[in-house]
Amino acid sequence: CSGAGSGFGMIVIQRTVSRMATSASMRVQAFSWIALAPSAAGLLGPLLGGSLIDIYGYRYAFAALGCLPLITLLASQWVPHQPASEVKVPNASRPERIRDLLVDIPMRRLLFIDWVVVASWDVHGFVVPILGHERGFSATAVGAIFAAFGAASIIVRLIIPMISKHLSSRMLMTGSVVLAAVAFAIYPLLQSVWAMAMCAFAFGLALGSVQPAILTTLHDVTPDNRHGEALALRSTFSQSSMLVMPLVFGAIGTAVGSGFLLWMMAGFLGAGSWQVRRLFGALESPRIPRV
C-alpha cells in the first residue's frame, strides 16, 4: 500500500507540475525542485525514523511517519486545480491505447535512456560496497562515498532551477549521460577512498541533473492529454528494472567481476548518449511522426 500510494502520488505531482509550467525552461526548473524533494527525504527520512525508534519505539515512529501523508493531503488543498474543461483531447472518437505510445519512436528512445539511467543507479549501489570491500575500506569510508553521491544530487538540483533558462533538455541529458559513462569507466581503476568519492560526486551530478531533463522531454514527445499515461509508463519500466536488474547484476558480477560490470554499464550509458542525439535530432525534424 505504501509503494502504490507513493507511485500514485509522484505521478500526480509530476503531471500537475507539467501543466503549471508555461515554458520548457520553467518545466526543467519545476522538475528540478520536485526532484530535490526525494533527495532531501532520502537524507532526512532515515535520520527521523531511526531517532524516533531509538527514543520512543517502533509504534510511535510508525504513528509519526504516518502523519506525513496526512500533511501532504492538507498541503495539496493549496495546489491550483485545473478544471477538466481545460484539458484538450484530440481525436476523442479514436480509442487510445498504451501501444500507441510504445510505437512512437521518440518515446521508445526516451524509455531506453531512462532505463539506462535507472540501471546505472542500481549498479552503483550494488558495486561500490563490493569494490570497497575488495580494497579494504571501512564501512565509514563506503558510507562517505555514498554521501558524496547524495550530496552531489542535492547540490545540482538546487543549482539547475537558477540556470534553467540557459540550459536546454538536450544539453542536460547529453552532458549527464556522458558524465555518468566516464565515471563508470574510471571507477574500477581507482584505489583510494577520496578518488572514489570524487567519482561518486561526479556520478551524483549526472544523475541529479538527468531526471528533470528526462521528465521535461517526456512531455515534449507525448500529447498533452496523455502525459499521465506516459508518466505511468515510465514509472512501470523503471520499477520493473529495479526489480529484475539487481538479480542480473549479481549473476554477472559473480561470473566476471564487479569491475567488468561497471565497464559494461559504461557501454550502455554510451549507447544511451547516442540515443539522446537521435532523440533530439528526431524532435527537431519537421517529419517526426506523432502519436
PDB file of C-alpha atoms in Angstrom:
ATOM      1  CA  CYS A   1       0.000   0.000   0.000  1.00  0.00           C
ATOM      2  CA  SER A   2       2.869   2.371   0.778  1.00  0.00           C
ATOM      3  CA  GLY A   3       4.511   1.657  -2.578  1.00  0.00           C
ATOM      4  CA  ALA A   4       1.250   2.069  -4.512  1.00  0.00           C
ATOM      5  CA  GLY A   5       0.439   5.307  -2.702  1.00  0.00           C
ATOM      6  CA  SER A   6       3.902   6.678  -3.345  1.00  0.00           C
ATOM      7  CA  GLY A   7       3.680   5.752  -7.034  1.00  0.00           C
ATOM      8  CA  PHE A   8       0.262   7.357  -7.487  1.00  0.00           C
ATOM      9  CA  GLY A   9       1.352  10.453  -5.620  1.00  0.00           C
ATOM     10  CA  MET A  10       4.534  11.002  -7.620  1.00  0.00           C
ATOM     11  CA  ILE A  11       2.755  10.571 -10.973  1.00  0.00           C
ATOM     12  CA  VAL A  12       0.032  13.048  -9.962  1.00  0.00           C
ATOM     13  CA  ILE A  13       2.626  15.552  -8.696  1.00  0.00           C
ATOM     14  CA  GLN A  14       4.665  15.327 -11.902  1.00  0.00           C
ATOM     15  CA  ARG A  15       1.547  15.657 -14.053  1.00  0.00           C
ATOM     16  CA  THR A  16       0.339  18.692 -12.119  1.00  0.00           C
ATOM     17  CA  VAL A  17       3.733  20.368 -12.274  1.00  0.00           C
ATOM     18  CA  SER A  18       3.942  19.894 -16.040  1.00  0.00           C
ATOM     19  CA  ARG A  19       0.552  21.589 -16.503  1.00  0.00           C
ATOM     20  CA  MET A  20       1.519  24.520 -14.299  1.00  0.00           C
ATOM     21  CA  ALA A  21       4.709  25.202 -16.282  1.00  0.00           C
ATOM     22  CA  THR A  22       4.304  27.603 -19.200  1.00  0.00           C
ATOM     23  CA  SER A  23       7.642  27.049 -20.969  1.00  0.00           C
ATOM     24  CA  ALA A  24      10.335  24.419 -21.432  1.00  0.00           C
ATOM     25  CA  SER A  25      12.798  26.228 -19.145  1.00  0.00           C
ATOM     26  CA  MET A  26      10.134  26.598 -16.448  1.00  0.00           C
ATOM     27  CA  ARG A  27       9.363  22.880 -16.754  1.00  0.00           C
ATOM     28  CA  VAL A  28      13.032  21.985 -16.215  1.00  0.00           C
ATOM     29  CA  GLN A  29      13.093  24.328 -13.232  1.00  0.00           C
ATOM     30  CA  ALA A  30       9.941  22.848 -11.733  1.00  0.00           C
ATOM     31  CA  PHE A  31      11.053  19.252 -12.194  1.00  0.00           C
ATOM     32  CA  SER A  32      14.397  20.116 -10.574  1.00  0.00           C
ATOM     33  CA  TRP A  33      12.587  21.385  -7.495  1.00  0.00           C
ATOM     34  CA  ILE A  34      10.365  18.297  -7.458  1.00  0.00           C
ATOM     35  CA  ALA A  35      13.407  16.005  -7.803  1.00  0.00           C
ATOM     36  CA  LEU A  36      15.002  17.775  -4.846  1.00  0.00           C
ATOM     37  CA  ALA A  37      12.231  16.566  -2.537  1.00  0.00           C
ATOM     38  CA  PRO A  38      13.012  12.802  -2.764  1.00  0.00           C
ATOM     39  CA  SER A  39      16.731  13.557  -2.322  1.00  0.00           C
ATOM     40  CA  ALA A  40      16.062  15.539   0.835  1.00  0.00           C
ATOM     41  CA  ALA A  41      13.613  12.894   2.052  1.00  0.00           C
ATOM     42  CA  GLY A  42      16.189  10.171   1.471  1.00  0.00           C
ATOM     43  CA  LEU A  43      18.622  12.123   3.631  1.00  0.00           C
ATOM     44  CA  LEU A  44      16.256  13.185   6.435  1.00  0.00           C
ATOM     45  CA  GLY A  45      13.810  10.264   6.476  1.00  0.00           C
ATOM     46  CA  PRO A  46      16.160   7.598   7.845  1.00  0.00           C
ATOM     47  CA  LEU A  47      17.502  10.041  10.442  1.00  0.00           C
ATOM     48  CA  LEU A  48      13.981  10.911  11.599  1.00  0.00           C
ATOM     49  CA  GLY A  49      12.784   7.306  11.606  1.00  0.00           C
ATOM     50  CA  GLY A  50      15.867   5.982  13.399  1.00  0.00           C
ATOM     51  CA  SER A  51      15.752   8.698  16.034  1.00  0.00           C
ATOM     52  CA  LEU A  52      12.054   8.109  16.760  1.00  0.00           C
ATOM     53  CA  ILE A  53      12.636   4.357  17.057  1.00  0.00           C
ATOM     54  CA  ASP A  54      15.539   4.780  19.491  1.00  0.00           C
ATOM     55  CA  ILE A  55      13.767   7.381  21.643  1.00  0.00           C
ATOM     56  CA  TYR A  56      10.105   6.305  21.588  1.00  0.00           C
ATOM     57  CA  GLY A  57       9.944   2.861  19.965  1.00  0.00           C
ATOM     58  CA  TYR A  58       8.516   1.450  16.744  1.00  0.00           C
ATOM     59  CA  ARG A  59       4.848   2.140  17.476  1.00  0.00           C
ATOM     60  CA  TYR A  60       5.344   5.882  17.929  1.00  0.00           C
ATOM     61  CA  ALA A  61       7.739   6.009  14.985  1.00  0.00           C
ATOM     62  CA  PHE A  62       5.113   4.497  12.670  1.00  0.00           C
ATOM     63  CA  ALA A  63       2.463   6.851  14.054  1.00  0.00           C
ATOM     64  CA  ALA A  64       4.669   9.901  13.446  1.00  0.00           C
ATOM     65  CA  LEU A  65       5.649   8.806   9.944  1.00  0.00           C
ATOM     66  CA  GLY A  66       2.020   8.094   9.156  1.00  0.00           C
ATOM     67  CA  CYS A  67       1.262  11.772   9.765  1.00  0.00           C
ATOM     68  CA  LEU A  68       3.422  12.793   6.793  1.00  0.00           C
ATOM     69  CA  PRO A  69       0.883  11.616   4.140  1.00  0.00           C
ATOM     70  CA  LEU A  70      -1.819  13.486   6.063  1.00  0.00           C
ATOM     71  CA  ILE A  71       0.288  16.654   5.924  1.00  0.00           C
ATOM     72  CA  THR A  72       0.712  16.040   2.190  1.00  0.00           C
ATOM     73  CA  LEU A  73      -3.059  15.731   1.811  1.00  0.00           C
ATOM     74  CA  LEU A  74      -3.580  19.059   3.559  1.00  0.00           C
ATOM     75  CA  ALA A  75      -0.867  20.758   1.503  1.00  0.00           C
ATOM     76  CA  SER A  76      -2.472  19.527  -1.711  1.00  0.00           C
ATOM     77  CA  GLN A  77      -5.508  21.686  -0.978  1.00  0.00           C
ATOM     78  CA  TRP A  78      -3.394  24.780  -1.771  1.00  0.00           C
ATOM     79  CA  VAL A  79      -2.291  23.430  -5.163  1.00  0.00           C
ATOM     80  CA  PRO A  80      -4.212  25.096  -8.029  1.00  0.00           C
ATOM     81  CA  HIS A  81      -6.597  22.611  -9.587  1.00  0.00           C
ATOM     82  CA  GLN A  82      -7.032  22.518 -13.349  1.00  0.00           C
ATOM     83  CA  PRO A  83     -10.666  22.306 -14.499  1.00  0.00           C
ATOM     84  CA  ALA A  84     -11.419  19.342 -16.714  1.00  0.00           C
ATOM     85  CA  SER A  85     -12.606  21.686 -19.482  1.00  0.00           C
ATOM     86  CA  GLU A  86      -9.033  22.942 -19.953  1.00  0.00           C
ATOM     87  CA  VAL A  87      -7.755  19.510 -20.988  1.00  0.00           C
ATOM     88  CA  LYS A  88      -7.978  19.235 -24.753  1.00  0.00           C
ATOM     89  CA  VAL A  89      -8.440  15.701 -26.070  1.00  0.00           C
ATOM     90  CA  PRO A  90      -7.718  15.410 -29.803  1.00  0.00           C
ATOM     91  CA  ASN A  91      -9.372  12.625 -31.771  1.00  0.00           C
ATOM     92  CA  ALA A  92     -11.736  11.806 -28.909  1.00  0.00           C
ATOM     93  CA  SER A  93     -13.613   9.343 -31.148  1.00  0.00           C
ATOM     94  CA  ARG A  94     -10.468   7.219 -31.593  1.00  0.00           C
ATOM     95  CA  PRO A  95      -9.719   4.842 -28.692  1.00  0.00           C
ATOM     96  CA  GLU A  96      -6.381   5.490 -27.026  1.00  0.00           C
ATOM     97  CA  ARG A  97      -4.108   2.621 -26.033  1.00  0.00           C
ATOM     98  CA  ILE A  98      -0.739   2.309 -24.328  1.00  0.00           C
ATOM     99  CA  ARG A  99       0.501   0.644 -27.502  1.00  0.00           C
ATOM    100  CA  ASP A 100       0.115   3.993 -29.289  1.00  0.00           C
ATOM    101  CA  LEU A 101       2.794   5.420 -27.003  1.00  0.00           C
ATOM    102  CA  LEU A 102       5.100   2.430 -27.352  1.00  0.00           C
ATOM    103  CA  VAL A 103       5.108   2.523 -31.158  1.00  0.00           C
ATOM    104  CA  ASP A 104       6.215   6.174 -31.081  1.00  0.00           C
ATOM    105  CA  ILE A 105       9.957   6.103 -31.846  1.00  0.00           C
ATOM    106  CA  PRO A 106      10.969   9.120 -29.679  1.00  0.00           C
ATOM    107  CA  MET A 107       9.051   7.617 -26.771  1.00  0.00           C
ATOM    108  CA  ARG A 108      10.859   4.287 -27.138  1.00  0.00           C
ATOM    109  CA  ARG A 109      14.223   6.031 -27.252  1.00  0.00           C
ATOM    110  CA  LEU A 110      13.392   8.060 -24.166  1.00  0.00           C
ATOM    111  CA  LEU A 111      12.311   4.928 -22.291  1.00  0.00           C
ATOM    112  CA  PHE A 112      15.619   3.285 -23.194  1.00  0.00           C
ATOM    113  CA  ILE A 113      17.567   6.316 -21.936  1.00  0.00           C
ATOM    114  CA  ASP A 114      15.554   6.314 -18.724  1.00  0.00           C
ATOM    115  CA  TRP A 115      16.159   2.571 -18.283  1.00  0.00           C
ATOM    116  CA  VAL A 116      19.909   3.071 -18.697  1.00  0.00           C
ATOM    117  CA  VAL A 117      19.876   5.823 -16.061  1.00  0.00           C
ATOM    118  CA  VAL A 118      17.867   3.720 -13.579  1.00  0.00           C
ATOM    119  CA  ALA A 119      20.054   0.653 -14.223  1.00  0.00           C
ATOM    120  CA  SER A 120      23.228   2.686 -13.667  1.00  0.00           C
ATOM    121  CA  TRP A 121      21.840   3.852 -10.326  1.00  0.00           C
ATOM    122  CA  ASP A 122      21.241   0.226  -9.308  1.00  0.00           C
ATOM    123  CA  VAL A 123      24.699  -0.839 -10.473  1.00  0.00           C
ATOM    124  CA  HIS A 124      26.309   1.956  -8.485  1.00  0.00           C
ATOM    125  CA  GLY A 125      24.523   0.954  -5.294  1.00  0.00           C
ATOM    126  CA  PHE A 126      25.364  -2.702  -5.892  1.00  0.00           C
ATOM    127  CA  VAL A 127      29.018  -2.481  -6.920  1.00  0.00           C
ATOM    128  CA  VAL A 128      30.506   0.300  -4.773  1.00  0.00           C
ATOM    129  CA  PRO A 129      30.275  -1.711  -1.499  1.00  0.00           C
ATOM    130  CA  ILE A 130      31.891  -4.665  -3.284  1.00  0.00           C
ATOM    131  CA  LEU A 131      34.740  -2.504  -4.578  1.00  0.00           C
ATOM    132  CA  GLY A 132      35.149  -1.006  -1.124  1.00  0.00           C
ATOM    133  CA  HIS A 133      35.372  -4.471   0.425  1.00  0.00           C
ATOM    134  CA  GLU A 134      37.926  -5.592  -2.178  1.00  0.00           C
ATOM    135  CA  ARG A 135      40.085  -2.552  -1.366  1.00  0.00           C
ATOM    136  CA  GLY A 136      39.784  -2.994   2.396  1.00  0.00           C
ATOM    137  CA  PHE A 137      37.707   0.154   3.025  1.00  0.00           C
ATOM    138  CA  SER A 138      35.844   0.523   6.294  1.00  0.00           C
ATOM    139  CA  ALA A 139      32.058   0.824   6.448  1.00  0.00           C
ATOM    140  CA  THR A 140      32.507   4.517   7.260  1.00  0.00           C
ATOM    141  CA  ALA A 141      34.597   5.013   4.129  1.00  0.00           C
ATOM    142  CA  VAL A 142      31.995   3.298   1.936  1.00  0.00           C
ATOM    143  CA  GLY A 143      29.313   5.435   3.573  1.00  0.00           C
ATOM    144  CA  ALA A 144      31.340   8.554   2.782  1.00  0.00           C
ATOM    145  CA  ILE A 145      31.417   7.544  -0.894  1.00  0.00           C
ATOM    146  CA  PHE A 146      27.633   7.257  -0.967  1.00  0.00           C
ATOM    147  CA  ALA A 147      27.355  10.524   0.974  1.00  0.00           C
ATOM    148  CA  ALA A 148      29.353  12.246  -1.774  1.00  0.00           C
ATOM    149  CA  PHE A 149      26.893  10.870  -4.326  1.00  0.00           C
ATOM    150  CA  GLY A 150      23.874  12.050  -2.327  1.00  0.00           C
ATOM    151  CA  ALA A 151      25.346  15.495  -1.696  1.00  0.00           C
ATOM    152  CA  ALA A 152      26.029  15.990  -5.408  1.00  0.00           C
ATOM    153  CA  SER A 153      22.481  15.043  -6.390  1.00  0.00           C
ATOM    154  CA  ILE A 154      21.080  17.594  -3.942  1.00  0.00           C
ATOM    155  CA  ILE A 155      23.510  20.350  -4.955  1.00  0.00           C
ATOM    156  CA  VAL A 156      22.860  20.011  -8.673  1.00  0.00           C
ATOM    157  CA  ARG A 157      19.096  20.057  -8.135  1.00  0.00           C
ATOM    158  CA  LEU A 158      19.475  23.293  -6.204  1.00  0.00           C
ATOM    159  CA  ILE A 159      21.560  24.843  -8.966  1.00  0.00           C
ATOM    160  CA  ILE A 160      19.536  23.799 -12.023  1.00  0.00           C
ATOM    161  CA  PRO A 161      16.452  25.954 -11.202  1.00  0.00           C
ATOM    162  CA  MET A 162      18.732  29.000 -11.092  1.00  0.00           C
ATOM    163  CA  ILE A 163      20.300  28.359 -14.507  1.00  0.00           C
ATOM    164  CA  SER A 164      17.461  26.517 -16.261  1.00  0.00           C
ATOM    165  CA  LYS A 165      16.910  29.405 -18.697  1.00  0.00           C
ATOM    166  CA  HIS A 166      20.413  28.875 -20.054  1.00  0.00           C
ATOM    167  CA  LEU A 167      20.254  25.080 -20.337  1.00  0.00           C
ATOM    168  CA  SER A 168      18.211  23.016 -22.765  1.00  0.00           C
ATOM    169  CA  SER A 169      16.990  19.494 -22.067  1.00  0.00           C
ATOM    170  CA  ARG A 170      19.306  18.278 -24.821  1.00  0.00           C
ATOM    171  CA  MET A 171      22.368  19.823 -23.140  1.00  0.00           C
ATOM    172  CA  LEU A 172      21.400  18.495 -19.722  1.00  0.00           C
ATOM    173  CA  MET A 173      20.647  14.972 -20.910  1.00  0.00           C
ATOM    174  CA  THR A 174      23.673  14.630 -23.165  1.00  0.00           C
ATOM    175  CA  GLY A 175      26.118  16.021 -20.630  1.00  0.00           C
ATOM    176  CA  SER A 176      24.668  13.948 -17.794  1.00  0.00           C
ATOM    177  CA  VAL A 177      24.731  10.611 -19.626  1.00  0.00           C
ATOM    178  CA  VAL A 178      28.264  11.187 -20.936  1.00  0.00           C
ATOM    179  CA  LEU A 179      29.500  12.209 -17.463  1.00  0.00           C
ATOM    180  CA  ALA A 180      27.937   9.095 -15.927  1.00  0.00           C
ATOM    181  CA  ALA A 181      29.594   6.898 -18.593  1.00  0.00           C
ATOM    182  CA  VAL A 182      33.022   8.447 -17.899  1.00  0.00           C
ATOM    183  CA  ALA A 183      32.575   7.997 -14.142  1.00  0.00           C
ATOM    184  CA  PHE A 184      31.728   4.318 -14.566  1.00  0.00           C
ATOM    185  CA  ALA A 185      34.646   3.767 -16.937  1.00  0.00           C
ATOM    186  CA  ILE A 186      37.244   5.014 -14.437  1.00  0.00           C
ATOM    187  CA  TYR A 187      35.635   3.679 -11.229  1.00  0.00           C
ATOM    188  CA  PRO A 188      37.371   0.235 -11.341  1.00  0.00           C
ATOM    189  CA  LEU A 189      40.770   1.920 -11.805  1.00  0.00           C
ATOM    190  CA  LEU A 190      40.566   3.927  -8.555  1.00  0.00           C
ATOM    191  CA  GLN A 191      42.175   2.684  -5.354  1.00  0.00           C
ATOM    192  CA  SER A 192      41.679   5.438  -2.751  1.00  0.00           C
ATOM    193  CA  VAL A 193      38.576   6.469  -0.856  1.00  0.00           C
ATOM    194  CA  TRP A 194      38.880  10.112  -1.884  1.00  0.00           C
ATOM    195  CA  ALA A 195      39.232   9.255  -5.569  1.00  0.00           C
ATOM    196  CA  MET A 196      36.140   7.042  -5.456  1.00  0.00           C
ATOM    197  CA  ALA A 197      34.255   9.725  -3.516  1.00  0.00           C
ATOM    198  CA  MET A 198      35.091  12.266  -6.231  1.00  0.00           C
ATOM    199  CA  CYS A 199      33.897   9.808  -8.872  1.00  0.00           C
ATOM    200  CA  ALA A 200      30.698   9.221  -6.895  1.00  0.00           C
ATOM    201  CA  PHE A 201      30.232  13.004  -6.666  1.00  0.00           C
ATOM    202  CA  ALA A 202      30.517  13.286 -10.457  1.00  0.00           C
ATOM    203  CA  PHE A 203      28.040  10.443 -10.883  1.00  0.00           C
ATOM    204  CA  GLY A 204      25.668  12.180  -8.451  1.00  0.00           C
ATOM    205  CA  LEU A 205      25.876  15.370 -10.506  1.00  0.00           C
ATOM    206  CA  ALA A 206      24.996  13.366 -13.616  1.00  0.00           C
ATOM    207  CA  LEU A 207      22.001  11.542 -12.174  1.00  0.00           C
ATOM    208  CA  GLY A 208      20.789  14.586 -10.278  1.00  0.00           C
ATOM    209  CA  SER A 209      20.538  16.628 -13.462  1.00  0.00           C
ATOM    210  CA  VAL A 210      19.342  14.000 -15.933  1.00  0.00           C
ATOM    211  CA  GLN A 211      15.985  13.235 -14.290  1.00  0.00           C
ATOM    212  CA  PRO A 212      14.488  16.737 -14.774  1.00  0.00           C
ATOM    213  CA  ALA A 213      15.640  16.642 -18.404  1.00  0.00           C
ATOM    214  CA  ILE A 214      14.031  13.226 -18.966  1.00  0.00           C
ATOM    215  CA  LEU A 215      10.726  14.340 -17.431  1.00  0.00           C
ATOM    216  CA  THR A 216      10.713  17.548 -19.465  1.00  0.00           C
ATOM    217  CA  THR A 217      11.416  15.673 -22.707  1.00  0.00           C
ATOM    218  CA  LEU A 218       8.754  13.102 -21.853  1.00  0.00           C
ATOM    219  CA  HIS A 219       6.179  15.887 -22.008  1.00  0.00           C
ATOM    220  CA  ASP A 220       7.591  17.105 -25.309  1.00  0.00           C
ATOM    221  CA  VAL A 221       7.225  13.740 -27.070  1.00  0.00           C
ATOM    222  CA  THR A 222       3.665  12.952 -25.912  1.00  0.00           C
ATOM    223  CA  PRO A 223       0.337  14.743 -26.498  1.00  0.00           C
ATOM    224  CA  ASP A 224      -0.936  16.946 -23.679  1.00  0.00           C
ATOM    225  CA  ASN A 225      -3.860  14.680 -22.868  1.00  0.00           C
ATOM    226  CA  ARG A 226      -1.594  11.618 -22.480  1.00  0.00           C
ATOM    227  CA  HIS A 227       1.089  12.955 -20.179  1.00  0.00           C
ATOM    228  CA  GLY A 228      -0.305  10.998 -17.238  1.00  0.00           C
ATOM    229  CA  GLU A 229      -0.166   7.740 -19.204  1.00  0.00           C
ATOM    230  CA  ALA A 230       3.389   8.489 -20.307  1.00  0.00           C
ATOM    231  CA  LEU A 231       4.485   9.162 -16.727  1.00  0.00           C
ATOM    232  CA  ALA A 232       2.872   5.921 -15.571  1.00  0.00           C
ATOM    233  CA  LEU A 233       4.532   4.004 -18.412  1.00  0.00           C
ATOM    234  CA  ARG A 234       7.938   5.423 -17.470  1.00  0.00           C
ATOM    235  CA  SER A 235       7.353   4.547 -13.825  1.00  0.00           C
ATOM    236  CA  THR A 236       6.382   0.983 -14.765  1.00  0.00           C
ATOM    237  CA  PHE A 237       9.563   0.479 -16.778  1.00  0.00           C
ATOM    238  CA  SER A 238      11.704   1.985 -14.016  1.00  0.00           C
ATOM    239  CA  GLN A 239      10.198  -0.102 -11.232  1.00  0.00           C
ATOM    240  CA  SER A 240      10.400  -3.274 -13.320  1.00  0.00           C
ATOM    241  CA  SER A 241      14.075  -2.590 -13.900  1.00  0.00           C
ATOM    242  CA  MET A 242      14.680  -2.049 -10.185  1.00  0.00           C
ATOM    243  CA  LEU A 243      13.021  -5.406  -9.507  1.00  0.00           C
ATOM    244  CA  VAL A 244      14.838  -7.509 -12.103  1.00  0.00           C
ATOM    245  CA  MET A 245      18.209  -5.899 -12.761  1.00  0.00           C
ATOM    246  CA  PRO A 246      19.823  -6.383  -9.307  1.00  0.00           C
ATOM    247  CA  LEU A 247      19.463 -10.151  -9.788  1.00  0.00           C
ATOM    248  CA  VAL A 248      21.036  -9.883 -13.232  1.00  0.00           C
ATOM    249  CA  PHE A 249      23.829  -7.676 -11.913  1.00  0.00           C
ATOM    250  CA  GLY A 250      24.534 -10.139  -9.104  1.00  0.00           C
ATOM    251  CA  ALA A 251      24.868 -13.013 -11.555  1.00  0.00           C
ATOM    252  CA  ILE A 252      27.133 -11.025 -13.895  1.00  0.00           C
ATOM    253  CA  GLY A 253      29.247  -9.678 -11.046  1.00  0.00           C
ATOM    254  CA  THR A 254      29.743 -13.178  -9.651  1.00  0.00           C
ATOM    255  CA  ALA A 255      30.721 -14.560 -13.061  1.00  0.00           C
ATOM    256  CA  VAL A 256      33.088 -11.882 -14.387  1.00  0.00           C
ATOM    257  CA  GLY A 257      33.761  -9.471 -11.518  1.00  0.00           C
ATOM    258  CA  SER A 258      32.410  -6.117 -10.355  1.00  0.00           C
ATOM    259  CA  GLY A 259      34.871  -4.080 -12.435  1.00  0.00           C
ATOM    260  CA  PHE A 260      33.620  -5.602 -15.673  1.00  0.00           C
ATOM    261  CA  LEU A 261      30.052  -4.841 -14.600  1.00  0.00           C
ATOM    262  CA  LEU A 262      30.907  -1.139 -14.302  1.00  0.00           C
ATOM    263  CA  TRP A 263      32.580  -1.114 -17.707  1.00  0.00           C
ATOM    264  CA  MET A 264      29.566  -2.877 -19.208  1.00  0.00           C
ATOM    265  CA  MET A 265      27.295  -0.227 -17.701  1.00  0.00           C
ATOM    266  CA  ALA A 266      29.570   2.486 -19.107  1.00  0.00           C
ATOM    267  CA  GLY A 267      28.971   0.932 -22.539  1.00  0.00           C
ATOM    268  CA  PHE A 268      25.198   1.048 -22.015  1.00  0.00           C
ATOM    269  CA  LEU A 269      25.453   4.697 -20.989  1.00  0.00           C
ATOM    270  CA  GLY A 270      27.460   5.363 -24.138  1.00  0.00           C
ATOM    271  CA  ALA A 271      24.629   3.796 -26.148  1.00  0.00           C
ATOM    272  CA  GLY A 272      22.232   5.991 -24.177  1.00  0.00           C
ATOM    273  CA  SER A 273      24.131   9.143 -25.187  1.00  0.00           C
ATOM    274  CA  TRP A 274      23.861   8.038 -28.831  1.00  0.00           C
ATOM    275  CA  GLN A 275      20.101   7.615 -28.386  1.00  0.00           C
ATOM    276  CA  VAL A 276      19.918  11.099 -26.848  1.00  0.00           C
ATOM    277  CA  ARG A 277      21.445  12.504 -30.031  1.00  0.00           C
ATOM    278  CA  ARG A 278      18.992  10.577 -32.217  1.00  0.00           C
ATOM    279  CA  LEU A 279      16.046  11.506 -29.994  1.00  0.00           C
ATOM    280  CA  PHE A 280      16.581  15.256 -30.209  1.00  0.00           C
ATOM    281  CA  GLY A 281      17.517  15.003 -33.872  1.00  0.00           C
ATOM    282  CA  ALA A 282      14.087  13.466 -34.469  1.00  0.00           C
ATOM    283  CA  LEU A 283      12.329  16.064 -32.315  1.00  0.00           C
ATOM    284  CA  GLU A 284      13.902  18.855 -34.318  1.00  0.00           C
ATOM    285  CA  SER A 285      12.860  17.251 -37.614  1.00  0.00           C
ATOM    286  CA  PRO A 286       9.563  18.506 -39.118  1.00  0.00           C
ATOM    287  CA  ARG A 287       8.792  14.974 -40.335  1.00  0.00           C
ATOM    288  CA  ILE A 288       8.647  13.394 -36.904  1.00  0.00           C
ATOM    289  CA  PRO A 289       5.592  11.074 -36.573  1.00  0.00           C
ATOM    290  CA  ARG A 290       3.402  11.938 -33.616  1.00  0.00           C
ATOM    291  CA  VAL A 291       1.154   9.716 -31.562  1.00  0.00           C
TER     292      VAL A 291
END
